[in-house]
mmCIF file of C-alpha atoms in Angstrom:
data_model
loop_
_atom_site.group_PDB
_atom_site.id
_atom_site.type_symbol
_atom_site.label_atom_id
_atom_site.label_comp_id
_atom_site.label_asym_id
_atom_site.label_seq_id
_atom_site.Cartn_x
_atom_site.Cartn_y
_atom_site.Cartn_z
ATOM 1 C CA MET A 1 27.398 -22.174 -9.844
ATOM 2 C CA ALA A 2 24.124 -22.519 -8.005
ATOM 3 C CA ALA A 3 23.478 -20.422 -5.163
ATOM 4 C CA ILE A 4 22.643 -24.096 -3.370
ATOM 5 C CA ASP A 5 26.171 -25.019 -3.417
ATOM 6 C CA ASN A 6 27.237 -21.740 -1.849
ATOM 7 C CA PRO A 7 29.435 -22.853 1.057
ATOM 8 C CA ALA A 8 28.811 -19.430 2.705
ATOM 9 C CA GLY A 9 25.115 -20.302 3.048
ATOM 10 C CA ARG A 10 24.472 -16.089 1.419
ATOM 11 C CA VAL A 11 22.694 -15.307 -1.910
ATOM 12 C CA LEU A 12 23.315 -11.371 -3.066
ATOM 13 C CA ARG A 13 19.501 -9.863 -3.385
ATOM 14 C CA HIS A 14 21.037 -6.516 -3.641
ATOM 15 C CA ARG A 15 23.824 -5.067 -4.663
ATOM 16 C CA LEU A 16 25.650 -2.396 -2.851
ATOM 17 C CA ALA A 17 24.622 0.637 -5.275
ATOM 18 C CA ASP A 18 21.651 -0.755 -5.206
ATOM 19 C CA ARG A 19 21.149 -0.247 -1.095
ATOM 20 C CA LEU A 20 22.447 3.228 -1.996
ATOM 21 C CA PHE A 21 19.360 3.803 -4.255
ATOM 22 C CA HIS A 22 16.857 2.534 -2.067
ATOM 23 C CA TRP A 23 18.118 4.328 1.453
ATOM 24 C CA VAL A 24 18.720 7.358 -0.723
ATOM 25 C CA THR A 25 15.077 7.333 -2.619
ATOM 26 C CA ALA A 26 13.576 7.322 1.086
ATOM 27 C CA ALA A 27 14.643 9.250 3.261
ATOM 28 C CA ALA A 28 14.726 12.257 -0.249
ATOM 29 C CA THR A 29 11.044 10.745 -0.596
ATOM 30 C CA LEU A 30 10.946 11.550 3.393
ATOM 31 C CA VAL A 31 11.352 14.579 3.764
ATOM 32 C CA LEU A 32 9.714 16.066 0.226
ATOM 33 C CA LEU A 33 6.261 14.601 2.759
ATOM 34 C CA PHE A 34 7.436 16.028 5.675
ATOM 35 C CA THR A 35 7.931 18.797 3.787
ATOM 36 C CA GLY A 36 5.108 19.320 1.487
ATOM 37 C CA PHE A 37 2.576 18.100 3.786
ATOM 38 C CA LEU A 38 3.291 19.491 7.450
ATOM 39 C CA PRO A 39 2.504 23.516 6.724
ATOM 40 C CA VAL A 40 -1.133 22.107 6.285
ATOM 41 C CA PHE A 41 -0.586 20.160 10.242
ATOM 42 C CA ASP A 42 0.352 24.036 10.886
ATOM 43 C CA VAL A 43 4.026 23.389 11.309
ATOM 44 C CA GLU A 44 4.958 26.339 10.182
ATOM 45 C CA PHE A 45 8.841 26.576 8.440
ATOM 46 C CA ASP A 46 11.285 27.191 4.898
ATOM 47 C CA TRP A 47 9.604 24.147 2.920
ATOM 48 C CA VAL A 48 10.342 25.293 -0.152
ATOM 49 C CA THR A 49 13.572 25.583 -0.638
ATOM 50 C CA THR A 50 14.341 21.764 0.966
ATOM 51 C CA HIS A 51 11.485 20.287 -0.541
ATOM 52 C CA TRP A 52 12.991 21.282 -4.388
ATOM 53 C CA ILE A 53 16.955 20.534 -3.473
ATOM 54 C CA SER A 54 15.501 17.319 -2.557
ATOM 55 C CA GLY A 55 12.945 17.024 -6.119
ATOM 56 C CA LEU A 56 16.428 16.924 -6.926
ATOM 57 C CA VAL A 57 18.111 14.442 -5.383
ATOM 58 C CA LEU A 58 15.627 11.990 -5.897
ATOM 59 C CA THR A 59 15.297 13.223 -9.541
ATOM 60 C CA ALA A 60 18.794 12.632 -9.559
ATOM 61 C CA ALA A 61 18.937 9.177 -7.851
ATOM 62 C CA VAL A 62 16.103 7.905 -9.222
ATOM 63 C CA ALA A 63 17.923 8.640 -12.983
ATOM 64 C CA PHE A 64 20.647 6.814 -11.444
ATOM 65 C CA HIS A 65 17.835 3.575 -10.521
ATOM 66 C CA LEU A 66 17.066 3.811 -14.362
ATOM 67 C CA VAL A 67 20.502 3.802 -16.812
ATOM 68 C CA ARG A 68 21.016 1.174 -13.647
ATOM 69 C CA SER A 69 18.513 -1.312 -14.633
ATOM 70 C CA LEU A 70 18.348 -0.676 -17.588
ATOM 71 C CA GLY A 71 21.900 -1.645 -18.154
ATOM 72 C CA TRP A 72 22.698 -3.780 -14.919
ATOM 73 C CA GLN A 73 20.235 -5.315 -14.238
ATOM 74 C CA ARG A 74 17.215 -7.991 -15.165
ATOM 75 C CA LEU A 75 13.730 -5.885 -16.570
ATOM 76 C CA ALA A 76 12.166 -8.505 -15.768
ATOM 77 C CA ASP A 77 12.607 -9.722 -12.466
ATOM 78 C CA MET A 78 10.484 -6.434 -11.848
ATOM 79 C CA TRP A 79 8.062 -7.954 -14.300
ATOM 80 C CA ALA A 80 4.661 -9.878 -13.454
ATOM 81 C CA TRP A 81 2.622 -11.880 -16.968
ATOM 82 C CA PRO A 82 -0.675 -12.504 -15.566
ATOM 83 C CA GLY A 83 -0.324 -16.150 -15.474
ATOM 84 C CA GLU A 84 1.811 -15.453 -13.236
ATOM 85 C CA ILE A 85 -0.560 -12.763 -11.224
ATOM 86 C CA LEU A 86 -2.965 -15.759 -11.416
ATOM 87 C CA ALA A 87 -0.964 -17.804 -9.637
ATOM 88 C CA ALA A 88 0.164 -15.935 -7.079
ATOM 89 C CA ILE A 89 -3.658 -15.258 -6.566
ATOM 90 C CA ARG A 90 -4.248 -18.604 -5.937
ATOM 91 C CA ALA A 91 -1.611 -19.732 -3.729
ATOM 92 C CA SER A 92 -2.867 -16.911 -1.096
ATOM 93 C CA LEU A 93 -6.128 -18.018 -1.627
ATOM 94 C CA ALA A 94 -5.376 -21.313 -0.649
ATOM 95 C CA PRO A 95 -5.004 -21.336 2.887
ATOM 96 C CA LEU A 96 -8.089 -19.644 3.294
ATOM 97 C CA SER A 97 -10.042 -23.684 2.206
ATOM 98 C CA GLY A 98 -6.949 -24.843 4.376
ATOM 99 C CA GLN A 99 -5.095 -26.145 1.618
ATOM 100 C CA SER A 100 -0.832 -25.268 0.691
ATOM 101 C CA SER A 101 0.218 -23.906 -2.248
ATOM 102 C CA SER A 102 3.566 -25.322 -3.663
ATOM 103 C CA TYR A 103 3.482 -22.065 -6.137
ATOM 104 C CA ARG A 104 7.231 -20.001 -4.821
ATOM 105 C CA PRO A 105 8.143 -16.342 -6.784
ATOM 106 C CA GLY A 106 11.640 -15.935 -8.097
ATOM 107 C CA LYS A 107 13.639 -12.211 -7.210
ATOM 108 C CA TYR A 108 10.497 -10.301 -6.507
ATOM 109 C CA SER A 109 6.719 -11.562 -5.062
ATOM 110 C CA VAL A 110 3.919 -10.481 -7.451
ATOM 111 C CA ALA A 111 2.974 -8.239 -4.809
ATOM 112 C CA GLN A 112 6.306 -6.081 -5.256
ATOM 113 C CA VAL A 113 6.214 -6.172 -9.050
ATOM 114 C CA LEU A 114 3.417 -4.262 -8.626
ATOM 115 C CA PHE A 115 3.875 -1.660 -5.747
ATOM 116 C CA HIS A 116 7.520 -1.304 -7.295
ATOM 117 C CA PHE A 117 5.428 -0.368 -10.862
ATOM 118 C CA ALA A 118 2.387 2.289 -9.008
ATOM 119 C CA GLY A 119 5.578 3.998 -7.176
ATOM 120 C CA ALA A 120 7.341 4.267 -9.978
ATOM 121 C CA ILE A 121 4.292 6.204 -11.776
ATOM 122 C CA LEU A 122 3.717 8.048 -8.880
ATOM 123 C CA ILE A 123 7.365 8.983 -8.468
ATOM 124 C CA LEU A 124 7.701 10.015 -11.846
ATOM 125 C CA ALA A 125 4.509 12.048 -11.537
ATOM 126 C CA THR A 126 5.593 13.911 -9.198
ATOM 127 C CA ILE A 127 9.424 14.468 -10.162
ATOM 128 C CA VAL A 128 8.043 14.936 -13.199
ATOM 129 C CA THR A 129 5.509 17.585 -12.350
ATOM 130 C CA GLY A 130 7.888 18.295 -9.928
ATOM 131 C CA LEU A 131 11.228 20.285 -12.282
ATOM 132 C CA ILE A 132 7.815 21.773 -13.887
ATOM 133 C CA MET A 133 6.765 23.517 -11.018
ATOM 134 C CA LEU A 134 10.511 24.027 -10.379
ATOM 135 C CA LYS A 135 11.191 26.672 -13.500
ATOM 136 C CA GLY A 136 8.166 29.424 -10.930
ATOM 137 C CA ILE A 137 10.687 29.859 -7.889
ATOM 138 C CA ASP A 138 14.443 31.169 -8.165
ATOM 139 C CA SER A 139 17.674 29.303 -7.137
ATOM 140 C CA PRO A 140 21.404 29.935 -7.451
ATOM 141 C CA PHE A 141 21.217 27.917 -10.941
ATOM 142 C CA TRP A 142 18.327 29.037 -12.893
ATOM 143 C CA GLU A 143 15.652 32.823 -12.794
ATOM 144 C CA ARG A 144 11.658 31.792 -12.142
ATOM 145 C CA ASP A 145 9.838 32.142 -14.558
ATOM 146 C CA PRO A 146 6.284 31.597 -13.992
ATOM 147 C CA TYR A 147 4.746 32.304 -17.080
ATOM 148 C CA PHE A 148 6.422 29.035 -17.679
ATOM 149 C CA VAL A 149 3.303 27.571 -18.734
ATOM 150 C CA SER A 150 0.037 28.890 -18.760
ATOM 151 C CA GLU A 151 -2.044 28.696 -15.308
ATOM 152 C CA SER A 152 -4.429 25.935 -16.539
ATOM 153 C CA THR A 153 -1.652 23.752 -16.955
ATOM 154 C CA ARG A 154 0.342 25.146 -13.350
ATOM 155 C CA GLY A 155 -3.452 23.640 -11.774
ATOM 156 C CA TRP A 156 -2.888 20.456 -13.532
ATOM 157 C CA LEU A 157 0.517 20.169 -13.239
ATOM 158 C CA PHE A 158 -0.270 20.801 -8.632
ATOM 159 C CA VAL A 159 -3.197 18.178 -9.043
ATOM 160 C CA ILE A 160 -1.210 15.548 -10.347
ATOM 161 C CA HIS A 161 1.918 16.379 -7.765
ATOM 162 C CA GLY A 162 -0.361 16.869 -4.895
ATOM 163 C CA LEU A 163 -2.588 13.324 -5.632
ATOM 164 C CA ALA A 164 0.701 11.691 -6.425
ATOM 165 C CA ALA A 165 2.519 12.664 -3.342
ATOM 166 C CA LEU A 166 -1.285 11.977 -1.634
ATOM 167 C CA VAL A 167 -0.699 8.590 -2.826
ATOM 168 C CA LEU A 168 2.349 7.926 -1.794
ATOM 169 C CA VAL A 169 1.456 8.619 1.648
ATOM 170 C CA THR A 170 0.257 5.480 2.016
ATOM 171 C CA MET A 171 1.581 3.321 -0.084
ATOM 172 C CA ILE A 172 4.972 3.980 1.778
ATOM 173 C CA MET A 173 3.002 3.734 4.969
ATOM 174 C CA LEU A 174 2.383 0.021 3.714
ATOM 175 C CA HIS A 175 5.634 -0.599 2.783
ATOM 176 C CA ILE A 176 7.229 0.287 6.496
ATOM 177 C CA TYR A 177 4.530 -1.850 8.151
ATOM 178 C CA PHE A 178 5.426 -5.120 5.037
ATOM 179 C CA ALA A 179 9.279 -4.279 6.548
ATOM 180 C CA PHE A 180 8.787 -4.975 9.855
ATOM 181 C CA ARG A 181 6.434 -7.880 8.974
ATOM 182 C CA PRO A 182 8.036 -10.409 11.141
ATOM 183 C CA GLU A 183 7.706 -12.902 6.894
ATOM 184 C CA LYS A 184 9.489 -10.585 5.545
ATOM 185 C CA MET A 185 12.728 -9.301 7.877
ATOM 186 C CA TYR A 186 14.623 -11.008 6.204
ATOM 187 C CA PHE A 187 13.852 -8.659 2.754
ATOM 188 C CA THR A 188 14.815 -5.389 5.019
ATOM 189 C CA ARG A 189 18.023 -7.601 6.188
ATOM 190 C CA SER A 190 19.157 -7.434 1.946
ATOM 191 C CA MET A 191 17.899 -4.153 0.949
ATOM 192 C CA ILE A 192 20.656 -3.703 4.018
ATOM 193 C CA LEU A 193 23.522 -6.303 4.241
ATOM 194 C CA GLY A 194 22.617 -7.535 0.769
ATOM 195 C CA TRP A 195 22.171 -10.672 1.375
ATOM 196 C CA ILE A 196 19.289 -13.040 2.196
ATOM 197 C CA THR A 197 20.493 -17.316 3.519
ATOM 198 C CA ARG A 198 20.737 -20.141 1.871
ATOM 199 C CA GLN A 199 17.690 -21.745 3.057
ATOM 200 C CA GLU A 200 15.599 -18.416 2.955
ATOM 201 C CA TYR A 201 16.051 -19.215 -0.825
ATOM 202 C CA LEU A 202 15.136 -22.208 -1.181
ATOM 203 C CA ASP A 203 12.219 -22.421 0.763
ATOM 204 C CA LYS A 204 10.128 -18.601 -0.263
ATOM 205 C CA HIS A 205 11.977 -18.507 -3.816
ATOM 206 C CA ASP A 206 11.295 -20.069 -6.809
ATOM 207 C CA PRO A 207 15.254 -20.932 -8.771
ATOM 208 C CA GLY A 208 13.795 -21.906 -11.456
ATOM 209 C CA LYS A 209 12.652 -17.566 -11.401
ATOM 210 C CA TRP A 210 15.707 -16.561 -10.105
ATOM 211 C CA LYS A 211 18.483 -17.517 -11.075
ATOM 212 C CA GLU A 212 21.415 -15.942 -8.407
ATOM 213 C CA PRO A 213 24.920 -15.828 -8.899
ATOM 214 C CA LEU A 214 27.237 -16.593 -5.926
ATOM 215 C CA ASN A 215 28.042 -13.295 -2.943
ATOM 216 C CA LEU B 1 9.274 35.234 5.419
ATOM 217 C CA PRO B 2 12.051 33.512 4.287
ATOM 218 C CA PRO B 3 12.771 34.826 0.711
ATOM 219 C CA ALA B 4 12.186 31.178 -0.609
ATOM 220 C CA THR B 5 9.013 31.852 0.888
ATOM 221 C CA THR B 6 8.605 35.211 -1.426
ATOM 222 C CA GLN B 7 8.531 33.638 -4.717
ATOM 223 C CA PHE B 8 6.722 31.248 -3.897
ATOM 224 C CA LEU B 9 4.049 33.197 -3.289
ATOM 225 C CA PHE B 10 5.399 35.640 -6.359
ATOM 226 C CA ILE B 11 2.903 32.748 -7.681
ATOM 227 C CA SER B 12 0.085 33.654 -6.395
ATOM 228 C CA ASN B 13 -0.767 37.272 -5.797
ATOM 229 C CA GLU B 14 -3.443 35.583 -3.247
ATOM 230 C CA MET B 15 -1.382 33.246 -1.352
ATOM 231 C CA GLN B 16 -0.962 34.405 2.853
ATOM 232 C CA ALA B 17 1.671 33.085 5.106
ATOM 233 C CA GLY B 18 2.297 30.278 7.684
ATOM 234 C CA GLN B 19 0.182 27.034 5.911
ATOM 235 C CA GLU B 20 -2.122 28.964 3.832
ATOM 236 C CA GLN B 21 0.736 29.610 1.415
ATOM 237 C CA HIS B 22 0.579 25.299 1.226
ATOM 238 C CA VAL B 23 -3.155 25.238 0.789
ATOM 239 C CA ASP B 24 -3.414 28.021 -1.269
ATOM 240 C CA ILE B 25 -0.712 26.185 -4.396
ATOM 241 C CA LEU B 26 -3.026 22.922 -4.081
ATOM 242 C CA ASN B 27 -6.226 24.971 -4.688
ATOM 243 C CA THR B 28 -4.501 26.891 -7.278
ATOM 244 C CA ARG B 29 -7.361 29.396 -8.493
ATOM 245 C CA SER B 30 -6.999 28.621 -12.658
ATOM 246 C CA ASN B 31 -7.849 24.848 -12.387
ATOM 247 C CA ALA B 32 -12.004 24.266 -11.807
ATOM 248 C CA TRP B 33 -11.702 20.468 -12.096
ATOM 249 C CA GLY B 34 -8.600 21.455 -8.918
ATOM 250 C CA GLN B 35 -9.818 23.873 -7.100
ATOM 251 C CA GLN B 36 -13.521 20.829 -6.679
ATOM 252 C CA VAL B 37 -11.235 17.779 -5.814
ATOM 253 C CA LEU B 38 -8.773 19.591 -3.081
ATOM 254 C CA GLU B 39 -10.732 22.888 -1.924
ATOM 255 C CA GLY B 40 -11.089 22.967 1.670
ATOM 256 C CA VAL B 41 -10.151 19.518 2.161
ATOM 257 C CA ASN B 42 -6.279 20.069 2.673
ATOM 258 C CA LEU B 43 -6.097 18.662 5.936
ATOM 259 C CA GLU B 44 -8.660 16.416 5.856
ATOM 260 C CA LEU B 45 -7.025 14.446 2.346
ATOM 261 C CA VAL B 46 -4.190 13.958 3.497
ATOM 262 C CA SER B 47 -6.302 12.853 7.033
ATOM 263 C CA LEU B 48 -7.073 10.844 4.691
ATOM 264 C CA PHE B 49 -5.383 8.374 2.360
ATOM 265 C CA VAL B 50 -3.026 8.432 6.378
ATOM 266 C CA VAL B 51 -6.341 6.672 7.786
ATOM 267 C CA ALA B 52 -6.616 4.738 4.158
ATOM 268 C CA GLY B 53 -2.744 3.603 5.353
ATOM 269 C CA ILE B 54 -4.300 2.502 9.260
ATOM 270 C CA VAL B 55 -7.119 1.262 7.724
ATOM 271 C CA LEU B 56 -5.024 -1.609 5.246
ATOM 272 C CA ILE B 57 -1.699 -1.981 7.205
ATOM 273 C CA VAL B 58 -4.368 -3.031 11.058
ATOM 274 C CA GLY B 59 -6.779 -5.153 7.618
ATOM 275 C CA HIS B 60 -3.812 -7.163 6.361
ATOM 276 C CA ALA B 61 -2.465 -7.232 10.182
ATOM 277 C CA LEU B 62 -5.453 -9.230 11.458
ATOM 278 C CA VAL B 63 -6.260 -11.194 8.630
ATOM 279 C CA ALA B 64 -2.681 -11.990 8.452
ATOM 280 C CA ALA B 65 -3.367 -13.416 12.695
ATOM 281 C CA TRP B 66 -5.913 -15.296 11.580
ATOM 282 C CA LEU B 67 -4.605 -17.285 8.454
ATOM 283 C CA HIS B 68 -1.502 -17.711 10.736
ATOM 284 C CA ARG B 69 -3.911 -18.905 13.737
ATOM 285 C CA ARG B 70 -5.779 -21.690 11.994
ATOM 286 C CA ARG B 71 -2.699 -22.894 10.389
ATOM 287 C CA LEU B 72 -1.974 -23.618 13.426
ATOM 288 C CA LYS B 73 -5.182 -25.296 14.169
ATOM 289 C CA ASN B 74 -5.067 -27.555 11.316
ATOM 290 C CA GLY B 75 -1.543 -28.509 12.716
ATOM 291 C CA GLY B 76 0.689 -26.356 10.205
ATOM 292 C CA ASP B 77 3.934 -25.310 11.328
ATOM 293 C CA ARG B 78 4.692 -22.076 12.729
#
């Protein structure tokens, strides 16, 4: 049965497991950014322990998301072909020439897909470099080995880790800004409650591209 | 210094307490390119990316508001 016939008037967008993943990832990422960058702003505290523990939480969350997206979700929802990207750009530019466009995206807009793609690369870069750097400090689970990688490699690790984190600062600012935009608030609600209304589904998404089961 | 910090200091003998430990981590002496990119500009670098975010947000908000007004002016719906 199509969502159009949903008597409750709601379309499921994010399942509970995916919402939990999002908010755990958000919390871990914010803790990582604050513990990583506050010392730069002269806020001194024992940031290393909180930083690496949050890093492991983020790593576990991303591993969970990878398994879930490969096994239980449609990868095609989070992919955009050039034709789709061009159609979205044309639709965005249409108002500039006083025209309207009938284009509607599937489950995710092209902007969301590209943002996710960039965010995934950056997060994975920080995780991989962070995990290697982790070997350089002691923890209850392992002994440090500062010579695990060469000096030169360690230099690259720090640069990649730091620059990826810096770009993530800008991206997360934009992400939070868009989450509070009036026309995007229904995305935020769906990330909290899981659903969007039937009307939002029909108005802002193409049911031909996003066929979702009943809530 | 707290134990974990001391562990990190072990990585580089040149590291000092407080913010310098983080600065030195980013400014690791072992990579010339990395040193050129990050040395001495960490505070500025973080600020740059924060300012970039603010500029993009304000820019988008202004363009979105302009397009919205334009639509209303042309008789579009709210």
